[in-house]
Amino acid sequence: MKSKDGITRICLWSGPRNISTALMYSFAQRSDTRVFDEPLYGYYLSQTNADEYHPGAKEIMTDMQTDGNKVIEMMMGNHDKPVVFFKNMTHHLLDLNKGFMHDVVNVILTRNPKEMLPSFDKVIENPSMKDVGYQDHTELLKYFEKENITPAVIDATIFLKSPERILKKLCEKISIPYQENMLSWEKGARPEDGVWAKYWYGNIHKSTGFMKYQPKTDPFPENLNALLSESLTHYERLEKIALK
């Protein structure tokens, strides 16, 4: 879907520790695409107490625009490529006006909380629902249903089992041609990486493509059981409508 100015704006609405950075790297390989890494992160940190426990929060807020409305203006403004890809965390939206979503391609990215929560807990211990975004996903889905907006939904597990097939389906929904080079990238950091990359992107910087799906084998942390139960309710709603 192109906006009136001819630009296709893709907004990925993800939870943390999904495959959102890998998807950003994938779209960065396209010759027609510019990618942006979590442009609303600074705004989110400035408006919540997350700045008290997110690694590098002060550096992030210094480096980024913290006015959420100005970030949306940037996203909807002029760009030097016909396709732009914004990797966003759903919970970073907070109370911003969602009206712009009528003029972008919305993609919701989710991951089974049995696999996501232990990964997140290794960086930020004992997270809450506000940190992991599952409830924000279903609330966003309700907004889409109310506004007659049809998002594409991606489940990380399904994707990693067949990345080429799901990427082709996603490109078809976005109405852009699939490009084979979306499946691989050079090892190391990218210039678009946020300043928080040193805390979160260790594995992706070692990769050259989407990693083969490997189910978790470690015991699930007991301290996350309550959050898991709550998160599964939201996740299962999205899993049902994910691209297969």
mmCIF file of C-alpha atoms in Angstrom:
data_model
loop_
_atom_site.group_PDB
_atom_site.id
_atom_site.type_symbol
_atom_site.label_atom_id
_atom_site.label_comp_id
_atom_site.label_asym_id
_atom_site.label_seq_id
_atom_site.Cartn_x
_atom_site.Cartn_y
_atom_site.Cartn_z
ATOM 1 C CA MET A 1 0.000 0.000 0.000
ATOM 2 C CA LYS A 2 1.448 3.316 -1.123
ATOM 3 C CA SER A 3 0.631 6.627 0.525
ATOM 4 C CA LYS A 4 -0.530 9.602 -1.520
ATOM 5 C CA ASP A 5 3.115 10.645 -1.911
ATOM 6 C CA GLY A 6 3.987 7.288 -3.500
ATOM 7 C CA ILE A 7 6.012 5.981 -0.546
ATOM 8 C CA THR A 8 5.296 2.575 0.970
ATOM 9 C CA ARG A 9 5.721 2.901 4.736
ATOM 10 C CA ILE A 10 5.976 -0.369 6.650
ATOM 11 C CA CYS A 11 5.451 -0.188 10.409
ATOM 12 C CA LEU A 12 6.541 -3.316 12.221
ATOM 13 C CA TRP A 13 4.849 -3.529 15.624
ATOM 14 C CA SER A 14 6.865 -6.029 17.603
ATOM 15 C CA GLY A 15 7.514 -7.214 21.106
ATOM 16 C CA PRO A 16 11.092 -7.341 22.406
ATOM 17 C CA ARG A 17 13.330 -10.367 21.804
ATOM 18 C CA ASN A 18 11.373 -11.457 18.774
ATOM 19 C CA ILE A 19 13.118 -11.460 15.363
ATOM 20 C CA SER A 20 12.435 -7.769 14.769
ATOM 21 C CA THR A 21 16.092 -6.795 14.275
ATOM 22 C CA ALA A 22 16.626 -9.699 11.872
ATOM 23 C CA LEU A 23 13.596 -8.516 9.881
ATOM 24 C CA MET A 24 15.015 -4.985 9.865
ATOM 25 C CA TYR A 25 18.337 -6.352 8.555
ATOM 26 C CA SER A 26 16.428 -8.350 5.948
ATOM 27 C CA PHE A 27 14.589 -5.291 4.610
ATOM 28 C CA ALA A 28 17.829 -3.282 4.727
ATOM 29 C CA GLN A 29 19.188 -5.540 1.964
ATOM 30 C CA ARG A 30 16.534 -4.292 -0.460
ATOM 31 C CA SER A 31 17.741 -1.766 -3.012
ATOM 32 C CA ASP A 32 14.496 0.209 -2.711
ATOM 33 C CA THR A 33 14.240 0.384 1.087
ATOM 34 C CA ARG A 34 15.462 2.547 3.990
ATOM 35 C CA VAL A 35 15.172 1.112 7.513
ATOM 36 C CA PHE A 36 14.785 2.827 10.899
ATOM 37 C CA ASP A 37 15.529 1.197 14.246
ATOM 38 C CA GLU A 38 12.907 1.817 16.973
ATOM 39 C CA PRO A 39 12.387 5.555 16.372
ATOM 40 C CA LEU A 40 9.952 5.772 19.329
ATOM 41 C CA TYR A 41 12.346 4.303 21.904
ATOM 42 C CA GLY A 42 13.568 7.671 23.193
ATOM 43 C CA TYR A 43 9.983 8.880 23.540
ATOM 44 C CA TYR A 44 9.030 5.744 25.462
ATOM 45 C CA LEU A 45 11.932 6.084 27.892
ATOM 46 C CA SER A 46 11.184 9.764 28.476
ATOM 47 C CA GLN A 47 7.531 9.096 29.318
ATOM 48 C CA THR A 48 7.830 6.037 31.581
ATOM 49 C CA ASN A 49 9.954 4.759 34.430
ATOM 50 C CA ALA A 50 11.637 2.333 32.021
ATOM 51 C CA ASP A 51 14.572 4.753 31.953
ATOM 52 C CA GLU A 52 15.378 3.538 35.477
ATOM 53 C CA TYR A 53 16.203 -0.017 34.386
ATOM 54 C CA HIS A 54 16.765 -0.092 30.603
ATOM 55 C CA PRO A 55 20.494 -0.315 29.824
ATOM 56 C CA GLY A 56 21.883 2.861 28.257
ATOM 57 C CA ALA A 57 18.666 4.845 28.798
ATOM 58 C CA LYS A 58 20.342 8.242 29.266
ATOM 59 C CA GLU A 59 22.474 7.768 26.152
ATOM 60 C CA ILE A 60 19.418 6.704 24.163
ATOM 61 C CA MET A 61 17.352 9.738 25.208
ATOM 62 C CA THR A 62 20.266 12.048 24.420
ATOM 63 C CA ASP A 63 20.736 10.489 20.995
ATOM 64 C CA MET A 64 17.065 10.367 19.940
ATOM 65 C CA GLN A 65 14.006 12.535 19.433
ATOM 66 C CA THR A 66 11.890 12.190 22.595
ATOM 67 C CA ASP A 67 8.811 14.005 21.278
ATOM 68 C CA GLY A 68 6.588 11.193 20.008
ATOM 69 C CA ASN A 69 4.529 13.455 17.743
ATOM 70 C CA LYS A 70 7.686 14.679 16.011
ATOM 71 C CA VAL A 71 8.766 11.080 15.492
ATOM 72 C CA ILE A 72 5.450 10.320 13.770
ATOM 73 C CA GLU A 73 5.923 13.437 11.619
ATOM 74 C CA MET A 74 9.334 12.095 10.580
ATOM 75 C CA MET A 75 7.902 8.697 9.762
ATOM 76 C CA MET A 76 5.167 10.219 7.614
ATOM 77 C CA GLY A 77 7.501 12.801 6.050
ATOM 78 C CA ASN A 78 9.725 12.709 2.966
ATOM 79 C CA HIS A 79 12.188 9.860 2.433
ATOM 80 C CA ASP A 80 14.845 9.151 -0.169
ATOM 81 C CA LYS A 81 13.649 5.623 -0.934
ATOM 82 C CA PRO A 82 10.239 4.443 -2.212
ATOM 83 C CA VAL A 83 9.957 1.942 0.656
ATOM 84 C CA VAL A 84 10.678 2.707 4.319
ATOM 85 C CA PHE A 85 10.664 0.147 7.117
ATOM 86 C CA PHE A 86 10.178 1.246 10.710
ATOM 87 C CA LYS A 87 11.035 -1.345 13.331
ATOM 88 C CA ASN A 88 8.878 -0.407 16.326
ATOM 89 C CA MET A 89 8.067 -1.903 19.706
ATOM 90 C CA THR A 90 4.292 -1.856 20.192
ATOM 91 C CA HIS A 91 4.557 -0.750 23.814
ATOM 92 C CA HIS A 92 6.545 2.325 22.742
ATOM 93 C CA LEU A 93 3.366 3.836 21.282
ATOM 94 C CA LEU A 94 1.918 4.689 24.699
ATOM 95 C CA ASP A 95 -0.915 7.213 24.155
ATOM 96 C CA LEU A 96 0.131 8.589 20.759
ATOM 97 C CA ASN A 97 -2.609 9.232 18.190
ATOM 98 C CA LYS A 98 -2.799 6.139 15.977
ATOM 99 C CA GLY A 99 -4.507 7.869 13.060
ATOM 100 C CA PHE A 100 -1.369 7.640 10.919
ATOM 101 C CA MET A 101 -1.780 3.863 10.824
ATOM 102 C CA HIS A 102 -4.411 4.248 8.107
ATOM 103 C CA ASP A 103 -1.633 5.381 5.760
ATOM 104 C CA VAL A 104 1.006 2.742 6.484
ATOM 105 C CA VAL A 105 1.365 -1.026 6.130
ATOM 106 C CA ASN A 106 1.019 -2.461 9.620
ATOM 107 C CA VAL A 107 2.809 -5.697 10.512
ATOM 108 C CA ILE A 108 2.437 -7.253 13.967
ATOM 109 C CA LEU A 109 5.310 -9.513 15.008
ATOM 110 C CA THR A 110 4.840 -11.874 17.946
ATOM 111 C CA ARG A 111 6.695 -14.773 19.541
ATOM 112 C CA ASN A 112 5.663 -17.563 21.872
ATOM 113 C CA PRO A 113 6.196 -16.149 25.396
ATOM 114 C CA LYS A 114 7.585 -19.525 26.530
ATOM 115 C CA GLU A 115 10.591 -18.683 24.363
ATOM 116 C CA MET A 116 10.612 -14.894 24.538
ATOM 117 C CA LEU A 117 10.304 -14.269 28.285
ATOM 118 C CA PRO A 118 13.440 -16.171 29.390
ATOM 119 C CA SER A 119 15.467 -14.335 26.737
ATOM 120 C CA PHE A 120 14.182 -10.935 27.855
ATOM 121 C CA ASP A 121 14.739 -11.792 31.528
ATOM 122 C CA LYS A 122 18.457 -12.212 30.871
ATOM 123 C CA VAL A 123 18.748 -8.475 30.091
ATOM 124 C CA ILE A 124 15.939 -7.007 32.227
ATOM 125 C CA GLU A 125 15.104 -9.183 35.216
ATOM 126 C CA ASN A 126 11.543 -9.868 36.350
ATOM 127 C CA PRO A 127 9.795 -7.981 33.536
ATOM 128 C CA SER A 128 6.148 -6.907 33.675
ATOM 129 C CA MET A 129 3.458 -6.961 30.996
ATOM 130 C CA LYS A 130 4.294 -3.315 30.286
ATOM 131 C CA ASP A 131 7.812 -4.411 29.297
ATOM 132 C CA VAL A 132 6.969 -7.335 27.034
ATOM 133 C CA GLY A 133 4.096 -5.904 24.985
ATOM 134 C CA TYR A 134 1.684 -8.838 24.609
ATOM 135 C CA GLN A 135 -1.319 -6.932 25.929
ATOM 136 C CA ASP A 136 -0.355 -3.931 23.794
ATOM 137 C CA HIS A 137 -0.484 -6.219 20.754
ATOM 138 C CA THR A 138 -4.059 -7.324 21.348
ATOM 139 C CA GLU A 139 -5.137 -3.776 22.175
ATOM 140 C CA LEU A 140 -3.584 -2.658 18.889
ATOM 141 C CA LEU A 141 -5.427 -5.466 17.120
ATOM 142 C CA LYS A 142 -8.711 -4.227 18.621
ATOM 143 C CA TYR A 143 -7.928 -0.753 17.272
ATOM 144 C CA PHE A 144 -7.279 -2.185 13.813
ATOM 145 C CA GLU A 145 -10.562 -4.087 13.887
ATOM 146 C CA LYS A 146 -12.458 -0.953 14.938
ATOM 147 C CA GLU A 147 -10.819 1.139 12.194
ATOM 148 C CA ASN A 148 -11.097 -1.521 9.449
ATOM 149 C CA ILE A 149 -7.311 -1.772 9.160
ATOM 150 C CA THR A 150 -6.002 -5.188 8.138
ATOM 151 C CA PRO A 151 -2.509 -5.909 9.486
ATOM 152 C CA ALA A 152 -0.208 -8.737 8.523
ATOM 153 C CA VAL A 153 0.637 -10.883 11.551
ATOM 154 C CA ILE A 154 3.909 -12.819 11.807
ATOM 155 C CA ASP A 155 4.705 -15.482 14.380
ATOM 156 C CA ALA A 156 8.474 -15.769 14.886
ATOM 157 C CA THR A 157 8.400 -19.571 15.186
ATOM 158 C CA ILE A 158 6.422 -20.061 11.979
ATOM 159 C CA PHE A 159 8.676 -17.552 10.229
ATOM 160 C CA LEU A 160 11.968 -19.166 11.253
ATOM 161 C CA LYS A 161 10.763 -22.568 10.077
ATOM 162 C CA SER A 162 10.220 -21.168 6.567
ATOM 163 C CA PRO A 163 11.621 -17.622 6.209
ATOM 164 C CA GLU A 164 11.600 -17.484 2.409
ATOM 165 C CA ARG A 165 7.978 -18.589 2.154
ATOM 166 C CA ILE A 166 6.746 -16.128 4.802
ATOM 167 C CA LEU A 167 8.817 -13.278 3.370
ATOM 168 C CA LYS A 168 7.265 -13.873 -0.042
ATOM 169 C CA LYS A 169 3.768 -13.811 1.491
ATOM 170 C CA LEU A 170 4.613 -10.649 3.423
ATOM 171 C CA CYS A 171 5.939 -8.868 0.339
ATOM 172 C CA GLU A 172 2.804 -9.887 -1.531
ATOM 173 C CA LYS A 173 0.624 -8.353 1.200
ATOM 174 C CA ILE A 174 2.717 -5.182 1.149
ATOM 175 C CA SER A 175 2.538 -5.072 -2.674
ATOM 176 C CA ILE A 176 6.298 -4.932 -3.157
ATOM 177 C CA PRO A 177 8.379 -7.434 -5.147
ATOM 178 C CA TYR A 178 10.198 -10.092 -3.144
ATOM 179 C CA GLN A 179 13.999 -9.856 -3.405
ATOM 180 C CA GLU A 180 16.175 -12.934 -2.875
ATOM 181 C CA ASN A 181 18.839 -10.924 -1.054
ATOM 182 C CA MET A 182 16.432 -10.412 1.883
ATOM 183 C CA LEU A 183 17.504 -13.817 3.202
ATOM 184 C CA SER A 184 21.094 -12.919 4.056
ATOM 185 C CA TRP A 185 23.333 -10.063 5.194
ATOM 186 C CA GLU A 186 26.935 -9.426 6.160
ATOM 187 C CA LYS A 187 28.044 -10.288 9.672
ATOM 188 C CA GLY A 188 28.394 -7.344 12.064
ATOM 189 C CA ALA A 189 26.622 -4.118 12.975
ATOM 190 C CA ARG A 190 24.626 -1.903 10.625
ATOM 191 C CA PRO A 191 24.754 1.900 10.494
ATOM 192 C CA GLU A 192 21.013 2.014 11.252
ATOM 193 C CA ASP A 193 21.464 0.209 14.572
ATOM 194 C CA GLY A 194 20.259 2.133 17.604
ATOM 195 C CA VAL A 195 22.824 3.099 20.243
ATOM 196 C CA TRP A 196 21.370 0.286 22.376
ATOM 197 C CA ALA A 197 22.726 -2.350 20.001
ATOM 198 C CA LYS A 198 25.665 -3.138 22.317
ATOM 199 C CA TYR A 199 23.215 -4.333 24.960
ATOM 200 C CA TRP A 200 20.795 -6.300 22.790
ATOM 201 C CA TYR A 201 22.245 -7.197 19.363
ATOM 202 C CA GLY A 202 25.094 -9.589 20.184
ATOM 203 C CA ASN A 203 23.573 -12.583 18.433
ATOM 204 C CA ILE A 204 22.279 -10.754 15.371
ATOM 205 C CA HIS A 205 25.729 -9.230 14.796
ATOM 206 C CA LYS A 206 27.156 -12.754 14.616
ATOM 207 C CA SER A 207 24.572 -13.864 12.061
ATOM 208 C CA THR A 208 24.506 -13.759 8.275
ATOM 209 C CA GLY A 209 20.833 -14.648 7.918
ATOM 210 C CA PHE A 210 17.789 -15.929 9.755
ATOM 211 C CA MET A 211 18.823 -18.539 12.281
ATOM 212 C CA LYS A 212 17.197 -21.961 11.994
ATOM 213 C CA TYR A 213 14.457 -22.419 14.556
ATOM 214 C CA GLN A 214 15.643 -24.240 17.663
ATOM 215 C CA PRO A 215 13.115 -24.929 20.433
ATOM 216 C CA LYS A 216 14.160 -23.909 23.937
ATOM 217 C CA THR A 217 15.351 -26.791 26.093
ATOM 218 C CA ASP A 218 16.261 -24.977 29.316
ATOM 219 C CA PRO A 219 13.757 -25.169 32.195
ATOM 220 C CA PHE A 220 11.352 -22.212 32.213
ATOM 221 C CA PRO A 221 12.206 -19.750 35.039
ATOM 222 C CA GLU A 222 9.714 -20.048 37.881
ATOM 223 C CA ASN A 223 9.743 -16.290 38.509
ATOM 224 C CA LEU A 224 8.119 -15.792 35.076
ATOM 225 C CA ASN A 225 5.248 -18.278 35.436
ATOM 226 C CA ALA A 226 2.563 -15.690 36.265
ATOM 227 C CA LEU A 227 3.633 -13.431 33.383
ATOM 228 C CA LEU A 228 3.705 -16.447 31.054
ATOM 229 C CA SER A 229 0.125 -17.360 31.890
ATOM 230 C CA GLU A 230 -1.054 -13.796 31.244
ATOM 231 C CA SER A 231 1.005 -13.441 28.072
ATOM 232 C CA LEU A 232 -0.227 -16.691 26.516
ATOM 233 C CA THR A 233 -3.800 -15.398 26.461
ATOM 234 C CA HIS A 234 -2.750 -12.494 24.245
ATOM 235 C CA TYR A 235 -0.258 -14.466 22.158
ATOM 236 C CA GLU A 236 -2.732 -17.204 21.249
ATOM 237 C CA ARG A 237 -5.103 -14.670 19.718
ATOM 238 C CA LEU A 238 -2.364 -13.461 17.371
ATOM 239 C CA GLU A 239 -1.021 -16.916 16.594
ATOM 240 C CA LYS A 240 -4.391 -17.910 15.110
ATOM 241 C CA ILE A 241 -4.212 -15.207 12.432
ATOM 242 C CA ALA A 242 -0.477 -15.289 11.693
ATOM 243 C CA LEU A 243 0.793 -15.898 8.163
ATOM 244 C CA LYS A 244 1.137 -19.641 7.631
#
